[in-house]
XYZ file of C-alpha atoms in Angstrom:
652
model
C -26.487 -35.350 -6.980
C -27.766 -38.804 -6.018
C -28.119 -40.222 -2.522
C -25.185 -39.925 -0.174
C -24.966 -43.711 0.317
C -23.745 -44.081 -3.260
C -20.904 -41.633 -2.686
C -17.649 -42.639 -1.006
C -14.599 -40.733 0.225
C -11.846 -42.553 2.106
C -8.277 -41.634 3.029
C -5.954 -44.249 4.493
C -8.985 -46.455 5.089
C -10.879 -43.803 7.099
C -14.286 -42.707 5.856
C -15.195 -39.085 5.135
C -18.615 -37.670 4.362
C -19.289 -34.938 1.817
C -20.237 -31.613 3.339
C -21.907 -28.386 2.445
C -21.607 -26.426 5.656
C -21.498 -22.604 5.280
C -19.916 -22.182 8.716
C -16.895 -24.132 7.470
C -16.723 -22.032 4.303
C -16.454 -25.328 2.437
C -18.806 -27.091 0.074
C -18.961 -29.694 -2.622
C -19.999 -28.506 -6.044
C -19.556 -29.563 -9.630
C -20.158 -27.187 -12.486
C -19.066 -25.103 -15.423
C -18.498 -21.542 -14.334
C -17.495 -18.209 -15.822
C -13.722 -17.627 -16.043
C -12.962 -21.361 -15.768
C -12.009 -23.049 -19.021
C -13.514 -26.450 -18.352
C -15.339 -28.433 -15.699
C -14.732 -27.427 -12.098
C -14.885 -30.076 -9.390
C -14.722 -28.835 -5.816
C -15.022 -31.447 -3.087
C -15.188 -30.893 0.654
C -15.357 -33.835 3.045
C -15.132 -34.291 6.797
C -14.084 -37.202 9.005
C -14.918 -38.152 12.546
C -11.411 -39.623 12.913
C -9.537 -36.319 12.765
C -7.549 -36.968 15.939
C -6.327 -40.352 14.699
C -5.443 -39.028 11.240
C -3.530 -36.091 12.698
C -1.594 -38.482 14.939
C -0.812 -40.690 11.926
C 0.451 -37.669 9.948
C -2.340 -37.921 7.413
C -4.119 -34.688 8.264
C -2.260 -31.456 8.831
C -1.627 -30.965 12.542
C -3.607 -27.705 12.483
C -6.611 -29.420 10.894
C -8.718 -29.698 14.046
C -12.057 -29.932 12.204
C -11.051 -32.889 10.059
C -12.011 -31.217 6.792
C -10.236 -31.967 3.499
C -10.908 -29.981 0.346
C -9.716 -30.517 -3.193
C -10.309 -28.928 -6.526
C -9.846 -30.076 -10.103
C -10.335 -28.092 -13.285
C -10.674 -30.371 -16.304
C -10.839 -29.521 -19.981
C -11.160 -31.682 -23.090
C -13.696 -33.920 -21.342
C -16.343 -34.469 -24.005
C -16.347 -37.914 -25.633
C -18.977 -40.284 -27.020
C -21.814 -37.778 -26.896
C -21.089 -36.936 -23.273
C -18.450 -36.653 -20.580
C -16.072 -39.600 -20.667
C -12.373 -39.047 -19.839
C -9.558 -40.454 -17.752
C -6.786 -38.134 -16.523
C -3.482 -39.235 -15.072
C -2.156 -37.084 -12.240
C 1.467 -36.871 -11.158
C 2.727 -34.553 -8.451
C -0.633 -32.735 -8.326
C -0.382 -31.946 -12.046
C -2.796 -33.322 -14.603
C -0.852 -34.794 -17.490
C -1.841 -33.836 -21.047
C -2.714 -30.343 -19.810
C -0.416 -27.355 -19.955
C -1.713 -25.566 -16.906
C -4.597 -27.266 -15.082
C -3.537 -28.598 -11.705
C -5.157 -30.079 -8.639
C -5.515 -28.305 -5.322
C -5.638 -30.050 -1.938
C -6.044 -28.581 1.532
C -6.101 -30.192 4.953
C -3.592 -33.013 4.438
C 0.006 -33.184 5.585
C 2.511 -31.826 3.090
C 2.748 -34.060 0.038
C 1.508 -34.677 -3.485
C -1.228 -36.697 -5.161
C -0.445 -39.397 -7.717
C -3.273 -41.289 -9.374
C -6.124 -40.984 -11.848
C -9.263 -38.934 -12.237
C -12.058 -40.652 -14.140
C -15.112 -38.696 -15.145
C -18.152 -40.111 -16.898
C -21.622 -38.899 -17.649
C -22.774 -39.074 -14.015
C -19.791 -40.351 -12.027
C -16.469 -38.939 -10.811
C -13.765 -41.245 -9.469
C -10.475 -40.129 -7.930
C -8.178 -43.031 -7.116
C -4.517 -42.875 -6.085
C -2.033 -42.182 -3.327
C -0.988 -39.173 -1.274
C 2.784 -39.226 -1.045
C 4.532 -37.219 1.648
C 6.327 -38.443 4.757
C 4.253 -41.561 4.249
C 2.116 -42.964 1.454
C -1.581 -43.580 1.974
C -4.424 -44.407 -0.438
C -7.238 -42.060 -1.462
C -10.476 -43.335 -2.983
C -13.329 -41.013 -3.953
C -16.521 -41.843 -5.796
C -19.056 -39.089 -6.379
C -22.238 -39.160 -8.396
C -23.589 -36.026 -10.096
C -26.153 -35.089 -12.714
C -24.586 -34.043 -16.030
C -27.885 -32.547 -17.171
C -27.494 -29.763 -14.595
C -24.270 -28.448 -16.173
C -24.344 -25.084 -17.932
C -22.663 -25.889 -21.238
C -22.904 -22.287 -22.437
C -19.828 -21.525 -20.308
C -17.766 -24.595 -21.237
C -14.810 -24.009 -23.574
C -14.207 -26.722 -26.170
C -10.504 -27.026 -26.952
C -10.132 -29.964 -29.372
C -11.653 -31.118 -32.650
C -12.108 -34.545 -31.068
C -14.590 -33.040 -28.641
C -16.407 -31.056 -31.299
C -16.902 -34.022 -33.613
C -19.238 -35.691 -31.088
C -20.603 -32.669 -29.219
C -24.291 -31.805 -29.794
C -24.358 -28.489 -31.654
C -26.626 -26.833 -29.074
C -23.969 -27.311 -26.355
C -21.177 -25.531 -28.233
C -21.003 -21.870 -27.246
C -17.267 -21.364 -26.784
C -14.265 -22.707 -28.698
C -10.600 -22.047 -27.971
C -7.943 -23.698 -30.129
C -4.983 -22.201 -28.305
C -2.592 -24.329 -30.357
C -3.917 -22.966 -33.614
C -5.979 -24.396 -36.427
C -4.978 -25.275 -39.973
C -8.484 -25.042 -41.409
C -12.097 -24.483 -40.444
C -13.803 -27.906 -40.545
C -17.121 -27.628 -42.360
C -18.733 -29.372 -39.415
C -18.321 -26.067 -37.562
C -21.200 -24.633 -39.571
C -23.665 -26.399 -37.317
C -22.587 -24.506 -34.185
C -25.249 -21.821 -34.521
C -25.051 -21.010 -30.782
C -21.347 -20.131 -30.957
C -20.539 -16.996 -28.933
C -16.745 -17.101 -28.556
C -14.076 -18.336 -30.962
C -10.341 -18.198 -30.198
C -7.816 -19.522 -32.708
C -4.098 -19.376 -31.970
C -2.002 -18.053 -29.116
C -3.482 -14.774 -27.934
C -0.286 -13.621 -26.208
C 2.480 -15.092 -28.361
C 3.349 -13.495 -31.700
C 6.494 -15.618 -31.984
C 4.601 -18.782 -32.946
C 2.994 -18.819 -36.390
C 0.110 -21.124 -37.253
C -1.001 -22.362 -40.640
C -4.554 -21.058 -40.790
C -4.789 -19.365 -44.195
C -8.531 -18.929 -44.650
C -11.555 -17.850 -42.657
C -14.590 -19.216 -44.549
C -17.360 -16.988 -45.834
C -19.902 -18.981 -43.875
C -18.555 -17.465 -40.647
C -21.593 -15.178 -40.859
C -23.707 -18.150 -39.751
C -22.463 -17.525 -36.224
C -25.142 -14.940 -35.564
C -24.491 -14.937 -31.799
C -20.701 -14.577 -32.012
C -19.514 -11.801 -29.677
C -15.776 -12.592 -29.497
C -13.518 -13.540 -32.401
C -9.775 -13.861 -31.842
C -7.504 -15.061 -34.648
C -3.872 -14.794 -33.582
C -0.536 -15.628 -35.218
C -2.195 -16.983 -38.362
C -1.039 -16.913 -41.998
C -4.135 -15.077 -43.212
C -3.625 -12.521 -45.959
C -7.290 -11.575 -46.356
C -10.446 -11.488 -44.278
C -13.892 -12.346 -45.655
C -16.391 -9.490 -45.991
C -18.815 -11.622 -43.983
C -17.030 -10.745 -40.711
C -18.620 -7.336 -41.124
C -22.042 -9.028 -40.850
C -21.429 -10.307 -37.305
C -23.631 -7.728 -35.657
C -23.192 -9.130 -32.129
C -19.379 -8.836 -32.108
C -18.052 -6.883 -29.149
C -14.421 -8.044 -29.283
C -12.444 -8.628 -32.490
C -8.734 -9.467 -32.443
C -6.814 -10.202 -35.641
C -3.077 -10.847 -35.689
C -2.123 -11.994 -39.202
C -0.313 -10.561 -42.271
C -3.416 -8.907 -43.750
C -2.994 -5.679 -45.720
C -6.558 -4.424 -45.507
C -9.793 -5.089 -43.680
C -13.381 -5.257 -44.971
C -15.250 -1.964 -44.641
C -17.935 -3.718 -42.623
C -15.574 -4.262 -39.686
C -15.429 -0.527 -38.958
C -19.227 -0.353 -38.958
C -20.027 -3.117 -36.463
C -22.690 -1.657 -34.142
C -21.693 -3.418 -30.898
C -17.911 -3.613 -31.287
C -16.131 -2.410 -28.141
C -12.579 -3.712 -28.513
C -10.849 -3.900 -31.896
C -7.279 -5.194 -32.081
C -5.554 -5.302 -35.469
C -1.959 -5.610 -34.321
C 1.099 -7.255 -35.869
C -0.578 -7.195 -39.261
C 0.544 -5.537 -42.496
C -2.271 -2.995 -42.709
C -1.514 -0.096 -45.007
C -4.776 1.798 -44.533
C -7.981 1.939 -42.509
C -11.327 2.589 -44.277
C -12.243 6.275 -44.254
C -15.848 5.793 -43.127
C -15.759 4.614 -39.512
C -18.936 4.157 -37.479
C -18.271 2.257 -34.258
C -20.579 3.798 -31.638
C -19.518 1.402 -28.841
C -15.769 1.283 -29.523
C -13.668 1.933 -26.407
C -10.309 0.432 -27.414
C -8.483 0.326 -30.767
C -5.071 -1.316 -31.066
C -3.218 -0.812 -34.361
C 0.257 -1.586 -33.076
C 2.902 -2.862 -35.498
C 1.428 -2.290 -38.947
C 2.431 -0.352 -42.066
C 0.077 2.587 -41.552
C 1.216 6.017 -42.682
C -1.876 7.991 -41.738
C -5.217 7.468 -40.052
C -8.708 8.778 -40.885
C -9.834 11.509 -38.487
C -13.165 9.674 -38.288
C -11.562 7.364 -35.727
C -11.172 10.274 -33.323
C -14.883 11.002 -33.655
C -15.965 7.643 -32.213
C -17.885 8.733 -29.101
C -16.663 6.083 -26.625
C -13.026 5.724 -27.707
C -10.734 5.917 -24.672
C -7.662 3.886 -25.713
C -5.688 4.027 -28.979
C -2.381 2.233 -29.607
C -0.518 3.497 -32.682
C 2.984 2.274 -31.871
C 5.368 0.703 -34.382
C 3.971 2.194 -37.589
C 5.803 4.366 -40.192
C 3.582 7.419 -39.676
C 3.832 10.284 -42.162
C 0.933 12.332 -40.809
C -1.458 12.193 -37.868
C -4.148 14.745 -37.132
C -3.541 16.726 -33.918
C -7.031 15.605 -32.876
C -5.659 12.215 -31.852
C -3.714 13.776 -29.017
C -7.043 14.397 -27.267
C -7.752 10.676 -26.842
C -7.354 9.968 -23.083
C -4.995 7.000 -23.443
C -2.871 7.362 -26.561
C 0.131 5.070 -26.987
C 2.490 6.509 -29.580
C 6.244 6.968 -29.772
C 7.411 10.255 -28.307
C 9.164 11.244 -31.539
C 5.837 11.153 -33.391
C 4.076 13.096 -30.632
C 6.692 15.820 -30.947
C 6.451 15.736 -34.753
C 2.667 15.858 -35.185
C 1.327 17.499 -32.029
C 1.960 20.665 -30.081
C 4.240 18.934 -27.634
C 6.356 21.847 -26.446
C 6.812 22.099 -22.708
C 4.942 25.141 -21.393
C 7.044 25.699 -18.288
C 6.117 25.283 -14.631
C 4.653 28.796 -14.730
C 2.829 28.214 -18.036
C 4.822 31.017 -19.691
C 7.008 28.826 -21.863
C 10.697 28.091 -21.567
C 13.852 30.169 -21.410
C 17.313 29.335 -22.728
C 19.821 27.551 -20.530
C 23.479 26.580 -20.735
C 23.453 22.902 -21.604
C 27.221 22.501 -21.163
C 26.975 22.771 -17.377
C 25.280 19.367 -17.202
C 28.126 17.481 -18.887
C 31.561 16.407 -17.689
C 33.600 17.206 -20.804
C 34.351 20.772 -19.655
C 35.766 19.669 -16.300
C 39.387 18.622 -16.885
C 39.862 17.283 -13.359
C 36.750 15.143 -13.630
C 37.765 13.806 -17.027
C 41.240 13.021 -15.706
C 39.683 10.964 -12.894
C 38.436 8.424 -15.422
C 41.386 8.549 -17.805
C 42.363 4.954 -17.028
C 39.132 3.713 -18.541
C 40.127 4.946 -22.003
C 43.109 2.606 -22.131
C 40.924 -0.269 -23.231
C 40.717 -0.527 -27.025
C 36.928 -0.604 -27.156
C 36.143 2.656 -25.312
C 39.180 4.293 -26.933
C 37.623 3.619 -30.337
C 34.425 5.438 -29.287
C 35.993 7.897 -26.844
C 34.445 10.988 -28.453
C 30.966 9.440 -28.492
C 31.206 8.392 -24.862
C 32.613 11.748 -23.777
C 29.589 13.529 -25.251
C 27.343 11.422 -23.013
C 29.285 11.836 -19.754
C 27.316 13.845 -17.212
C 28.792 15.900 -14.391
C 26.835 14.314 -11.580
C 26.683 15.234 -7.929
C 26.716 12.295 -5.517
C 26.271 12.027 -1.757
C 28.158 9.702 0.572
C 26.547 8.740 3.881
C 28.696 9.823 6.833
C 26.779 9.027 10.017
C 23.354 9.045 11.561
C 21.863 12.511 11.974
C 22.114 13.988 15.485
C 20.428 17.299 14.522
C 23.227 19.364 16.082
C 23.651 21.351 12.854
C 20.859 23.262 11.128
C 20.860 23.504 7.348
C 23.313 20.710 6.598
C 22.923 18.138 3.817
C 20.576 15.438 5.089
C 18.705 12.429 3.739
C 15.944 10.812 5.742
C 14.862 11.990 9.162
C 13.117 15.380 9.270
C 13.880 18.738 7.599
C 15.113 22.097 8.887
C 12.420 24.305 7.352
C 12.198 28.111 7.580
C 10.661 29.061 10.910
C 7.548 30.559 9.315
C 6.845 27.543 7.065
C 4.322 24.844 7.820
C 5.304 21.246 7.196
C 3.847 20.197 3.794
C 0.782 17.980 3.960
C -1.584 16.350 1.469
C -4.915 14.560 1.169
C -7.421 13.658 3.838
C -6.383 11.603 6.844
C -9.054 9.159 7.986
C -7.705 8.997 11.527
C -9.523 10.833 14.287
C -8.040 14.256 14.927
C -5.933 14.187 11.735
C -7.065 16.357 8.837
C -4.289 15.547 6.357
C -1.164 13.437 5.882
C 2.460 14.512 6.213
C 4.669 14.172 3.180
C 7.539 11.742 3.665
C 10.763 13.732 3.912
C 13.411 12.449 1.498
C 16.224 14.947 1.893
C 17.569 18.488 2.012
C 20.549 20.029 0.204
C 22.366 23.206 1.157
C 23.005 24.705 -2.279
C 25.745 27.028 -1.079
C 27.770 24.042 0.120
C 27.716 22.369 -3.322
C 28.113 25.526 -5.440
C 31.832 24.830 -5.959
C 31.094 21.352 -7.329
C 28.629 22.187 -10.127
C 26.952 25.053 -11.985
C 23.355 23.919 -12.525
C 21.819 24.215 -9.046
C 21.113 27.545 -7.318
C 24.230 29.027 -5.724
C 22.521 29.523 -2.392
C 19.447 28.463 -0.467
C 17.984 25.107 0.552
C 16.346 22.433 -1.594
C 13.860 20.105 0.110
C 12.537 16.867 -1.371
C 9.275 15.230 -0.269
C 7.177 12.242 -1.361
C 3.447 11.855 -0.721
C 3.386 8.053 -1.046
C 4.939 5.507 -3.346
C 1.431 4.475 -4.450
C 0.972 7.885 -6.049
C 4.056 7.206 -8.171
C 2.663 3.820 -9.240
C -0.660 5.479 -10.019
C 0.957 7.761 -12.570
C 0.292 11.012 -10.711
C 2.870 13.528 -9.564
C 3.786 12.412 -6.054
C 6.726 14.774 -5.585
C 6.965 18.066 -3.771
C 10.198 20.027 -4.021
C 10.527 23.256 -2.035
C 13.236 25.900 -2.453
C 14.166 28.452 0.188
C 16.460 31.195 -1.123
C 17.441 32.766 2.175
C 19.915 32.694 5.020
C 20.073 29.475 7.041
C 19.739 31.553 10.213
C 16.041 31.701 9.386
C 15.731 27.918 9.578
C 14.184 26.110 12.498
C 15.672 22.852 13.748
C 14.033 19.618 12.671
C 13.657 18.732 16.341
C 10.531 20.922 16.417
C 8.588 18.319 14.408
C 6.977 15.680 16.585
C 5.088 13.411 14.195
C 3.735 9.953 14.883
C 2.980 7.210 12.378
C -0.660 8.359 12.373
C 0.468 11.591 10.698
C 1.541 9.687 7.588
C -0.473 7.913 4.931
C 1.107 4.464 5.129
C 4.263 4.453 7.234
C 4.624 2.255 10.318
C 7.168 4.553 11.927
C 7.027 8.059 13.358
C 9.814 8.936 10.892
C 9.560 6.968 7.608
C 13.331 6.998 6.920
C 16.134 7.304 9.447
C 18.143 10.499 9.021
C 21.756 10.576 7.845
C 24.415 13.210 7.318
C 26.041 13.105 3.875
C 29.052 14.505 2.032
C 28.781 15.710 -1.582
C 31.210 14.807 -4.378
C 31.247 14.966 -8.169
C 31.557 12.048 -10.540
C 31.281 11.413 -14.260
C 28.292 9.254 -15.161
C 27.499 7.250 -18.294
C 24.082 5.828 -19.169
C 23.445 2.130 -18.859
C 22.950 1.045 -22.476
C 20.661 -1.875 -21.663
C 17.542 -0.039 -22.907
C 19.148 2.232 -25.486
C 16.886 0.946 -28.290
C 13.901 2.395 -26.393
C 15.738 5.687 -25.845
C 17.445 6.461 -29.147
C 17.136 10.203 -28.523
C 20.146 9.920 -26.235
C 22.304 9.204 -29.299
C 21.335 12.454 -31.027
C 24.941 13.720 -31.053
C 26.590 10.340 -31.618
C 28.365 9.147 -34.755
C 26.660 6.656 -37.044
C 29.308 4.063 -36.261
C 28.611 4.307 -32.553
C 24.824 4.219 -33.069
C 25.020 1.167 -35.291
C 27.361 -0.638 -32.926
C 25.016 -0.014 -30.001
C 21.795 -0.887 -31.799
C 23.033 -3.871 -33.800
C 25.871 -5.416 -31.776
C 26.582 -6.101 -28.111
C 28.689 -2.968 -27.680
C 26.388 -1.587 -24.985
C 26.843 -4.641 -22.761
C 30.627 -4.495 -23.165
C 30.766 -0.794 -22.304
C 28.491 -1.290 -19.292
C 30.821 -3.977 -18.005
C 34.028 -1.992 -18.628
C 32.770 1.195 -16.945
C 30.837 -0.434 -14.122
C 33.527 0.257 -11.462
C 33.273 4.041 -11.793
C 29.480 4.264 -12.010
C 28.032 5.210 -8.627
C 24.962 3.771 -6.950
C 24.643 6.549 -4.358
C 22.008 9.239 -4.066
C 22.808 11.604 -6.933
C 21.821 14.691 -8.902
C 22.135 15.010 -12.701
C 23.050 11.348 -13.025
C 21.584 8.680 -15.286
C 18.962 6.210 -14.151
C 18.660 2.552 -15.070
C 15.509 1.209 -16.709
C 14.568 -1.810 -18.784
C 12.314 0.421 -20.866
C 12.138 4.224 -21.097
C 14.741 6.209 -19.183
C 13.336 8.471 -16.432
C 13.842 11.552 -18.657
C 11.790 9.826 -21.344
C 9.012 9.070 -18.865
C 8.988 12.710 -17.747
C 8.679 13.956 -21.329
C 5.774 11.572 -21.948
C 4.013 12.773 -18.827
C 4.844 16.484 -18.961
C 5.729 17.143 -22.641
C 8.931 18.433 -24.129
C 12.071 16.681 -25.325
C 13.604 14.009 -23.052
C 17.025 15.646 -23.473
C 15.596 18.776 -21.831
C 14.779 16.954 -18.595
C 17.326 16.014 -15.934
C 17.259 13.896 -12.812
C 17.108 16.451 -10.038
C 17.498 13.654 -7.518
C 17.947 9.887 -7.735
C 17.349 7.899 -4.559
C 18.336 4.229 -4.901
C 17.730 1.443 -2.394
C 20.163 2.569 0.309
C 19.820 2.724 4.094
C 16.088 2.967 4.896
C 15.113 3.946 1.361
C 13.330 1.106 -0.431
C 10.808 1.924 -3.117
C 8.757 -0.862 -4.634
C 10.919 -3.945 -5.099
C 14.094 -2.162 -3.926
C 13.667 0.303 -6.784
C 15.052 3.751 -7.584
C 13.023 6.912 -7.003
C 13.531 9.829 -9.396
C 12.698 13.518 -9.118
C 12.982 15.159 -12.564
C 12.915 18.808 -13.608
C 12.900 20.559 -16.967
C 16.155 22.425 -17.553
C 14.248 25.652 -18.234
C 12.461 25.439 -14.884
C 15.807 24.817 -13.193
C 17.235 27.900 -14.899
C 14.209 29.878 -13.615
C 14.668 28.370 -10.130
C 11.054 27.233 -10.350
C 10.473 23.877 -8.654
C 6.670 23.803 -8.871
C 6.490 21.121 -11.574
C 9.008 18.489 -10.533
C 7.984 15.120 -11.967
C 8.279 11.937 -9.943
C 8.747 8.419 -11.274
C 10.502 5.240 -10.229
C 12.035 2.085 -11.556
C 11.495 -1.247 -9.849
C 12.016 -4.775 -11.092
C-alpha cells in the first residue's frame, strides 16, 4: 500500500483516516483469501469528527469511536492483463452479480448507491449513503496488485481467461455452465480446481457434451466438478489425473473409465444423477472416504468397493438394485432405501432383550374393530371422495389415545395422569439421571420429565398398553435427539400406586439439568384421556409407501399420482387431533417417525408405533415448535419391555 497521503476517505465532507488498530478489532486489508470467490476489500477508517457526525445522523448514535467499516467481495475483475472493472451498486447490492453484496458498519441505517472502480493499483468507491438523509461518500485507496495471491482467486468468465496470464489461473468456476472447452484452456498448467455447471441444481441442464482428451494436461488438478451437463461419455484421460481428490460428475453417462476407480489420491467421488449401469470390478481407491452413486441404473455393486480402507460414507439411493452384498451394511454411513436394507441384509429387529420378537395382535392398534369409534366419524364418509376409498381409509385408521389438559397440577393426587412437572415414582426408586454435570457439587444431570400415565385408568379405552402400572416418559436433552442418539428413557412400574411417593419430594434446581433455565423444565398439568380415530397425513406418502401395503391399487395410484392426499387431508382435518397422543400418526415432510425408528433400530416400519407424541402445547416446545416422538416396537410392547424406546422429532 502506498503512502497514506495518496489515500482519501470522506463521508459528508468529513475526512477519515485508514486504520489498522488491533484494539478496535478493525483493519484495512485487500486480498484474495481461501473460501472467498473473488477479491476481498475490507476497509476500516476513523474520524475525529465523530460527535458532529452522530449529531448529524451520519454515524450510528452508538458509534462513539467514530469507526466505519465496509467490505466488498468482487469477482470477474480481470481485464486487459490485470484488474480493471467498474461495478454499479444499488441498495448495497452489486449489480451483475448473483450474490456478492457490500457490508457497512458504523453508519446510521441506510443503503449505499454508487460505483466501485478497481484498477491495477487503485480502488475508488464513489456514491451516496441514503437513509434519513443523503450524504456523499468518496474513497480512494491505493494498493499493490503484485501482492495478491492469485492461486486462490476463482475465475468465473471466459472474458477473464482470455487475457489472464496462464500462471495466475489456478481455479475456474463456470457456475452457469459451459458449452465447450476452449482450446486456450490447455495453457492453464497450474489449474487446481475446475467447476462446470450448477453444483446444487439438477433441474438446469447445460450443453457441455465433451470433455477433451487433453484434460490430462492439468497435472495439478485436485477438484473436478461437472454438473448438469449433456455428457454421455468421459475420456479415459480423467483416470490419469493423479492429484484428484474430489471428482463430481452429474451427466447422462452410462459407464466410467476404469482409471477413475484407481486414482491414488481420490477422497470424494460423486457419480450421481447419471445413467450408470455398472461400476468397474477392480476398485483401488486407498484414500476414498465418500462415494455417492445416487440416482443411477445400477443393479449390483462390486464387493471391492466395501474393501476400500477409508470408506465411511456410501449413498446408493434411487437405483433399481437386484443384489447387494451384505458386506455393505457394515459401512458406517450407508444411505439406502429401507426396503432394500430389509431385502438384502439381516434387518430383523432383535428385540429390546436381544432374544428376538414375539407375536402380537395387530388388530388392537386399529380403529376398525371399535364400532363406537367408527360411528364417531361416520359423517366424514358422506363426502363422495372418501366414500369412494372408504375401505382403504378404514384400514389405515388407528385407535389412538389422546389427552386433554384439564388444569395445572397441584400434586394433591398421587399416580394420576400428568404431563410436565415432576413424577410420582416408586418410593425406592432414584430419579433417573445421565451424563456428567460440570457444575460444582453435581455429578450428573436430571432427565427432563415429560409425563406419566396410569395404565389402569386407560385400560377401558384401548388394548395395547399394560392393564395396570405406571408409565413414565423422560428426555435427556433435545440435542441428543438432533444428534441421532437415543435420548429417551421410558420406565414402567407394574405395582400398586400405594407404593408411589409424591412428586413433591423432588427439589431440583436448574443446575440439576443439562440445559434448562427453570427448576422444572415444563409446568405440570393434569390431563383426561380419550380415544379418537387417526389417519396419516398423506403429505409425505411417497417417502413412506410401506403404509399402503394393504391398500388397493386404485387408492395407491390416486395418492401417488394425483392430489388425492391433499384433498383427504383437508376433508378429515377437523377430526384429527393435535393433542398429546399414543398410537397416533405423526406428521413429517420426509420419513414418518415409524420409518425413522426402523432405520435406526431395524425391523419393518409397520411394526413400530408411536408410544407417545408430544406436540408444541403448553410448555412443550421442541426445536422450532416441533413434535417429539417416543416409539416402541410392537413386540417389545407385547413383552412389556420398555428398554429400547426410540426417540425422534419433527421440526420445520
